[in-house]
């Protein structure tokens, strides 16, 4: 069964929630729960938990190096390492997920079909951008116009382990990726690290 979830940010409290289809929402909170020990050399980033207080974490995400995050279970077992793209703007930024078994998933923003669709719809997009420029919509709401797919290297047209639509909906194939790693990647992609 495919996991489908969306990421929501509450504008008042500045808190993120992940809403899996057919399940209770998951809460994202900065740092780690009180009294939660961290492995040496790790800096706390955020915790994904079933309750808003974060008392029962599903996964803890810590910074292990420059642009590198480790996804850990509450028992400090590594689930994955997330490698985020460089800070400087790139044409197609690369997000990587390194799994403990050695598997690497690459996620480049903009898949081939979405790029072709963008070229076909370019005239309508230009009209839309002109309308947006004349309206009072914030500029940062136009960030991700394309779809992102996390795939194994060399599988240009193969099945993606995880995809993100332009509307911010994430889909994880059955057996493609641990759900906790998918949740962590969804949050890490948009948080300022």
PDB file of C-alpha atoms in Angstrom:
ATOM      1  CA  UNK A   1       0.000   0.000   0.000  1.00  0.00           C
ATOM      2  CA  UNK A   2       1.274   3.455  -0.863  1.00  0.00           C
ATOM      3  CA  UNK A   3       1.712   6.012   1.911  1.00  0.00           C
ATOM      4  CA  UNK A   4       0.383   9.458   0.977  1.00  0.00           C
ATOM      5  CA  UNK A   5       0.857  12.448   3.254  1.00  0.00           C
ATOM      6  CA  UNK A   6       1.013  16.227   3.129  1.00  0.00           C
ATOM      7  CA  UNK A   7       3.078  18.699   5.116  1.00  0.00           C
ATOM      8  CA  UNK A   8       1.224  21.605   6.732  1.00  0.00           C
ATOM      9  CA  UNK A   9       2.599  24.659   8.499  1.00  0.00           C
ATOM     10  CA  UNK A  10       0.432  26.504  11.002  1.00  0.00           C
ATOM     11  CA  UNK A  11       1.026  30.199  10.339  1.00  0.00           C
ATOM     12  CA  UNK A  12       0.145  31.276  13.897  1.00  0.00           C
ATOM     13  CA  UNK A  13       2.182  28.808  15.939  1.00  0.00           C
ATOM     14  CA  UNK A  14       4.849  28.214  13.221  1.00  0.00           C
ATOM     15  CA  UNK A  15       4.540  24.445  13.818  1.00  0.00           C
ATOM     16  CA  UNK A  16       4.632  21.759  11.150  1.00  0.00           C
ATOM     17  CA  UNK A  17       2.383  18.718  10.993  1.00  0.00           C
ATOM     18  CA  UNK A  18       2.474  15.768   8.631  1.00  0.00           C
ATOM     19  CA  UNK A  19      -0.940  14.432   7.718  1.00  0.00           C
ATOM     20  CA  UNK A  20      -0.901  10.846   6.415  1.00  0.00           C
ATOM     21  CA  UNK A  21      -4.069   9.835   4.614  1.00  0.00           C
ATOM     22  CA  UNK A  22      -6.258   7.700   6.895  1.00  0.00           C
ATOM     23  CA  UNK A  23      -4.146   8.242  10.065  1.00  0.00           C
ATOM     24  CA  UNK A  24      -3.743  10.690  12.887  1.00  0.00           C
ATOM     25  CA  UNK A  25      -1.469  13.664  12.167  1.00  0.00           C
ATOM     26  CA  UNK A  26       2.189  13.573  13.158  1.00  0.00           C
ATOM     27  CA  UNK A  27       3.787  16.553  14.866  1.00  0.00           C
ATOM     28  CA  UNK A  28       7.174  18.080  14.146  1.00  0.00           C
ATOM     29  CA  UNK A  29       8.890  19.957  16.938  1.00  0.00           C
ATOM     30  CA  UNK A  30      12.262  21.630  17.047  1.00  0.00           C
ATOM     31  CA  UNK A  31      14.985  19.954  19.045  1.00  0.00           C
ATOM     32  CA  UNK A  32      14.609  16.714  20.951  1.00  0.00           C
ATOM     33  CA  UNK A  33      12.379  15.767  23.900  1.00  0.00           C
ATOM     34  CA  UNK A  34      13.636  16.750  27.350  1.00  0.00           C
ATOM     35  CA  UNK A  35      16.057  14.203  28.776  1.00  0.00           C
ATOM     36  CA  UNK A  36      16.637  12.519  25.407  1.00  0.00           C
ATOM     37  CA  UNK A  37      20.361  11.710  25.090  1.00  0.00           C
ATOM     38  CA  UNK A  38      22.061  12.305  21.742  1.00  0.00           C
ATOM     39  CA  UNK A  39      25.022  10.488  20.213  1.00  0.00           C
ATOM     40  CA  UNK A  40      28.293  12.392  20.549  1.00  0.00           C
ATOM     41  CA  UNK A  41      28.978  14.976  17.862  1.00  0.00           C
ATOM     42  CA  UNK A  42      25.308  15.366  16.906  1.00  0.00           C
ATOM     43  CA  UNK A  43      23.360  18.604  17.042  1.00  0.00           C
ATOM     44  CA  UNK A  44      19.567  18.275  17.529  1.00  0.00           C
ATOM     45  CA  UNK A  45      17.367  19.501  14.664  1.00  0.00           C
ATOM     46  CA  UNK A  46      13.801  18.192  14.997  1.00  0.00           C
ATOM     47  CA  UNK A  47      11.657  15.337  16.282  1.00  0.00           C
ATOM     48  CA  UNK A  48       8.724  13.647  14.545  1.00  0.00           C
ATOM     49  CA  UNK A  49       6.213  12.395  17.112  1.00  0.00           C
ATOM     50  CA  UNK A  50       2.634  11.195  17.371  1.00  0.00           C
ATOM     51  CA  UNK A  51       1.810  13.725  20.130  1.00  0.00           C
ATOM     52  CA  UNK A  52       2.370  17.510  20.105  1.00  0.00           C
ATOM     53  CA  UNK A  53       4.643  17.375  23.173  1.00  0.00           C
ATOM     54  CA  UNK A  54       7.013  14.931  21.467  1.00  0.00           C
ATOM     55  CA  UNK A  55       7.018  12.488  24.387  1.00  0.00           C
ATOM     56  CA  UNK A  56       6.767   9.426  22.102  1.00  0.00           C
ATOM     57  CA  UNK A  57       9.061  10.192  19.136  1.00  0.00           C
ATOM     58  CA  UNK A  58       8.907   8.144  15.934  1.00  0.00           C
ATOM     59  CA  UNK A  59      12.174   9.557  14.640  1.00  0.00           C
ATOM     60  CA  UNK A  60      14.774  12.068  15.772  1.00  0.00           C
ATOM     61  CA  UNK A  61      16.737  14.065  13.202  1.00  0.00           C
ATOM     62  CA  UNK A  62      20.177  15.381  14.141  1.00  0.00           C
ATOM     63  CA  UNK A  63      22.848  17.279  12.249  1.00  0.00           C
ATOM     64  CA  UNK A  64      26.017  15.260  11.772  1.00  0.00           C
ATOM     65  CA  UNK A  65      27.924  17.559   9.429  1.00  0.00           C
ATOM     66  CA  UNK A  66      27.637  20.327   6.884  1.00  0.00           C
ATOM     67  CA  UNK A  67      24.344  19.806   4.999  1.00  0.00           C
ATOM     68  CA  UNK A  68      24.024  16.276   6.489  1.00  0.00           C
ATOM     69  CA  UNK A  69      21.258  15.047   8.763  1.00  0.00           C
ATOM     70  CA  UNK A  70      20.931  11.638  10.413  1.00  0.00           C
ATOM     71  CA  UNK A  71      17.489  10.102  10.981  1.00  0.00           C
ATOM     72  CA  UNK A  72      17.554   8.029  14.175  1.00  0.00           C
ATOM     73  CA  UNK A  73      15.065   5.807  15.964  1.00  0.00           C
ATOM     74  CA  UNK A  74      14.347   6.652  19.624  1.00  0.00           C
ATOM     75  CA  UNK A  75      16.929   3.928  20.415  1.00  0.00           C
ATOM     76  CA  UNK A  76      19.626   5.779  18.381  1.00  0.00           C
ATOM     77  CA  UNK A  77      19.634   3.233  15.552  1.00  0.00           C
ATOM     78  CA  UNK A  78      20.325   4.938  12.209  1.00  0.00           C
ATOM     79  CA  UNK A  79      17.461   4.863   9.716  1.00  0.00           C
ATOM     80  CA  UNK A  80      19.097   7.025   7.048  1.00  0.00           C
ATOM     81  CA  UNK A  81      21.369   9.945   6.313  1.00  0.00           C
ATOM     82  CA  UNK A  82      19.867  12.907   4.460  1.00  0.00           C
ATOM     83  CA  UNK A  83      22.221  15.002   2.341  1.00  0.00           C
ATOM     84  CA  UNK A  84      20.729  18.350   1.447  1.00  0.00           C
ATOM     85  CA  UNK A  85      21.677  20.434  -1.608  1.00  0.00           C
ATOM     86  CA  UNK A  86      24.186  23.266  -1.434  1.00  0.00           C
ATOM     87  CA  UNK A  87      22.968  26.653  -0.249  1.00  0.00           C
ATOM     88  CA  UNK A  88      23.728  28.335  -3.555  1.00  0.00           C
ATOM     89  CA  UNK A  89      20.895  28.135  -6.032  1.00  0.00           C
ATOM     90  CA  UNK A  90      21.287  25.339  -8.567  1.00  0.00           C
ATOM     91  CA  UNK A  91      19.267  24.525 -11.673  1.00  0.00           C
ATOM     92  CA  UNK A  92      18.113  21.136 -10.355  1.00  0.00           C
ATOM     93  CA  UNK A  93      19.123  20.795  -6.680  1.00  0.00           C
ATOM     94  CA  UNK A  94      20.004  17.264  -5.587  1.00  0.00           C
ATOM     95  CA  UNK A  95      18.641  15.788  -2.334  1.00  0.00           C
ATOM     96  CA  UNK A  96      20.113  12.416  -1.360  1.00  0.00           C
ATOM     97  CA  UNK A  97      18.931   9.724   1.049  1.00  0.00           C
ATOM     98  CA  UNK A  98      21.598   7.212   2.123  1.00  0.00           C
ATOM     99  CA  UNK A  99      20.065   4.084   3.671  1.00  0.00           C
ATOM    100  CA  UNK A 100      22.003   1.828   6.100  1.00  0.00           C
ATOM    101  CA  UNK A 101      22.118  -1.040   3.567  1.00  0.00           C
ATOM    102  CA  UNK A 102      24.158   1.150   1.181  1.00  0.00           C
ATOM    103  CA  UNK A 103      21.269   2.124  -1.082  1.00  0.00           C
ATOM    104  CA  UNK A 104      21.348   5.739  -2.246  1.00  0.00           C
ATOM    105  CA  UNK A 105      18.239   7.569  -3.454  1.00  0.00           C
ATOM    106  CA  UNK A 106      18.707  10.740  -5.509  1.00  0.00           C
ATOM    107  CA  UNK A 107      15.961  13.349  -5.635  1.00  0.00           C
ATOM    108  CA  UNK A 108      16.387  16.001  -8.303  1.00  0.00           C
ATOM    109  CA  UNK A 109      13.753  18.658  -8.480  1.00  0.00           C
ATOM    110  CA  UNK A 110      11.929  18.417 -11.771  1.00  0.00           C
ATOM    111  CA  UNK A 111      11.328  15.065 -13.417  1.00  0.00           C
ATOM    112  CA  UNK A 112      11.533  14.704 -17.210  1.00  0.00           C
ATOM    113  CA  UNK A 113       7.717  14.496 -17.674  1.00  0.00           C
ATOM    114  CA  UNK A 114       7.142  17.518 -15.424  1.00  0.00           C
ATOM    115  CA  UNK A 115       9.772  19.536 -17.316  1.00  0.00           C
ATOM    116  CA  UNK A 116       8.132  18.661 -20.654  1.00  0.00           C
ATOM    117  CA  UNK A 117       4.720  19.585 -19.265  1.00  0.00           C
ATOM    118  CA  UNK A 118       6.160  22.869 -18.031  1.00  0.00           C
ATOM    119  CA  UNK A 119       7.477  23.661 -21.519  1.00  0.00           C
ATOM    120  CA  UNK A 120       4.107  22.874 -23.097  1.00  0.00           C
ATOM    121  CA  UNK A 121       2.257  25.006 -20.556  1.00  0.00           C
ATOM    122  CA  UNK A 122       4.822  27.821 -20.515  1.00  0.00           C
ATOM    123  CA  UNK A 123       2.512  30.431 -22.116  1.00  0.00           C
ATOM    124  CA  UNK A 124      -0.143  29.836 -19.441  1.00  0.00           C
ATOM    125  CA  UNK A 125       2.509  29.876 -16.732  1.00  0.00           C
ATOM    126  CA  UNK A 126       3.777  33.242 -17.955  1.00  0.00           C
ATOM    127  CA  UNK A 127       0.267  34.706 -17.797  1.00  0.00           C
ATOM    128  CA  UNK A 128      -0.123  33.244 -14.302  1.00  0.00           C
ATOM    129  CA  UNK A 129       3.181  34.799 -13.180  1.00  0.00           C
ATOM    130  CA  UNK A 130       2.155  38.203 -14.487  1.00  0.00           C
ATOM    131  CA  UNK A 131      -1.114  37.955 -12.568  1.00  0.00           C
ATOM    132  CA  UNK A 132       0.791  36.887  -9.433  1.00  0.00           C
ATOM    133  CA  UNK A 133       3.189  39.813  -9.823  1.00  0.00           C
ATOM    134  CA  UNK A 134       0.244  42.201  -9.921  1.00  0.00           C
ATOM    135  CA  UNK A 135      -1.424  40.601  -6.887  1.00  0.00           C
ATOM    136  CA  UNK A 136      -0.282  40.780  -3.271  1.00  0.00           C
ATOM    137  CA  UNK A 137       0.724  37.094  -2.917  1.00  0.00           C
ATOM    138  CA  UNK A 138       4.067  36.606  -1.109  1.00  0.00           C
ATOM    139  CA  UNK A 139       6.992  35.775  -3.378  1.00  0.00           C
ATOM    140  CA  UNK A 140       8.042  32.689  -1.411  1.00  0.00           C
ATOM    141  CA  UNK A 141       4.803  30.882  -2.278  1.00  0.00           C
ATOM    142  CA  UNK A 142       6.073  30.250  -5.826  1.00  0.00           C
ATOM    143  CA  UNK A 143       9.038  28.082  -4.735  1.00  0.00           C
ATOM    144  CA  UNK A 144       8.390  24.582  -6.075  1.00  0.00           C
ATOM    145  CA  UNK A 145       6.575  24.548  -9.399  1.00  0.00           C
ATOM    146  CA  UNK A 146       7.795  21.070 -10.293  1.00  0.00           C
ATOM    147  CA  UNK A 147       7.518  17.518  -9.039  1.00  0.00           C
ATOM    148  CA  UNK A 148      10.431  15.814  -7.230  1.00  0.00           C
ATOM    149  CA  UNK A 149      11.117  12.075  -7.383  1.00  0.00           C
ATOM    150  CA  UNK A 150      13.650  10.203  -5.236  1.00  0.00           C
ATOM    151  CA  UNK A 151      15.132   7.353  -7.291  1.00  0.00           C
ATOM    152  CA  UNK A 152      18.110   5.047  -7.286  1.00  0.00           C
ATOM    153  CA  UNK A 153      21.053   6.287  -9.414  1.00  0.00           C
ATOM    154  CA  UNK A 154      20.836   5.337 -13.076  1.00  0.00           C
ATOM    155  CA  UNK A 155      17.069   4.734 -12.971  1.00  0.00           C
ATOM    156  CA  UNK A 156      15.996   7.753 -15.021  1.00  0.00           C
ATOM    157  CA  UNK A 157      12.626   6.278 -15.994  1.00  0.00           C
ATOM    158  CA  UNK A 158      12.328   3.680 -13.188  1.00  0.00           C
ATOM    159  CA  UNK A 159       9.864   3.692 -10.315  1.00  0.00           C
ATOM    160  CA  UNK A 160      10.515   6.309  -7.658  1.00  0.00           C
ATOM    161  CA  UNK A 161      10.776   5.319  -4.003  1.00  0.00           C
ATOM    162  CA  UNK A 162       9.204   8.659  -3.008  1.00  0.00           C
ATOM    163  CA  UNK A 163       7.641  11.532  -4.975  1.00  0.00           C
ATOM    164  CA  UNK A 164       6.490  15.037  -4.106  1.00  0.00           C
ATOM    165  CA  UNK A 165       3.882  16.746  -6.237  1.00  0.00           C
ATOM    166  CA  UNK A 166       3.839  20.460  -6.980  1.00  0.00           C
ATOM    167  CA  UNK A 167       1.029  20.804  -4.425  1.00  0.00           C
ATOM    168  CA  UNK A 168       3.222  19.409  -1.635  1.00  0.00           C
ATOM    169  CA  UNK A 169       1.779  15.892  -1.473  1.00  0.00           C
ATOM    170  CA  UNK A 170       4.310  13.139  -0.807  1.00  0.00           C
ATOM    171  CA  UNK A 171       3.853   9.520  -1.921  1.00  0.00           C
ATOM    172  CA  UNK A 172       5.982   6.634  -0.723  1.00  0.00           C
ATOM    173  CA  UNK A 173       5.736   3.280  -2.492  1.00  0.00           C
ATOM    174  CA  UNK A 174       5.307   0.105  -0.467  1.00  0.00           C
ATOM    175  CA  UNK A 175       8.764  -1.184   0.461  1.00  0.00           C
ATOM    176  CA  UNK A 176      10.449   1.781  -1.200  1.00  0.00           C
ATOM    177  CA  UNK A 177      11.460   3.705   1.907  1.00  0.00           C
ATOM    178  CA  UNK A 178      10.911   3.659   5.674  1.00  0.00           C
ATOM    179  CA  UNK A 179       8.020   6.009   6.456  1.00  0.00           C
ATOM    180  CA  UNK A 180       9.988   7.761   9.201  1.00  0.00           C
ATOM    181  CA  UNK A 181      12.738   8.592   6.700  1.00  0.00           C
ATOM    182  CA  UNK A 182      10.135   9.933   4.253  1.00  0.00           C
ATOM    183  CA  UNK A 183       8.639  12.145   6.984  1.00  0.00           C
ATOM    184  CA  UNK A 184      12.097  13.454   7.912  1.00  0.00           C
ATOM    185  CA  UNK A 185      12.960  14.235   4.267  1.00  0.00           C
ATOM    186  CA  UNK A 186       9.652  16.081   3.809  1.00  0.00           C
ATOM    187  CA  UNK A 187      10.418  18.346   6.761  1.00  0.00           C
ATOM    188  CA  UNK A 188      14.162  18.753   6.098  1.00  0.00           C
ATOM    189  CA  UNK A 189      13.558  19.878   2.525  1.00  0.00           C
ATOM    190  CA  UNK A 190      11.682  22.993   3.653  1.00  0.00           C
ATOM    191  CA  UNK A 191      13.323  23.847   6.967  1.00  0.00           C
ATOM    192  CA  UNK A 192      16.237  26.249   6.992  1.00  0.00           C
ATOM    193  CA  UNK A 193      19.137  24.040   8.068  1.00  0.00           C
TER     194      UNK A 193
END
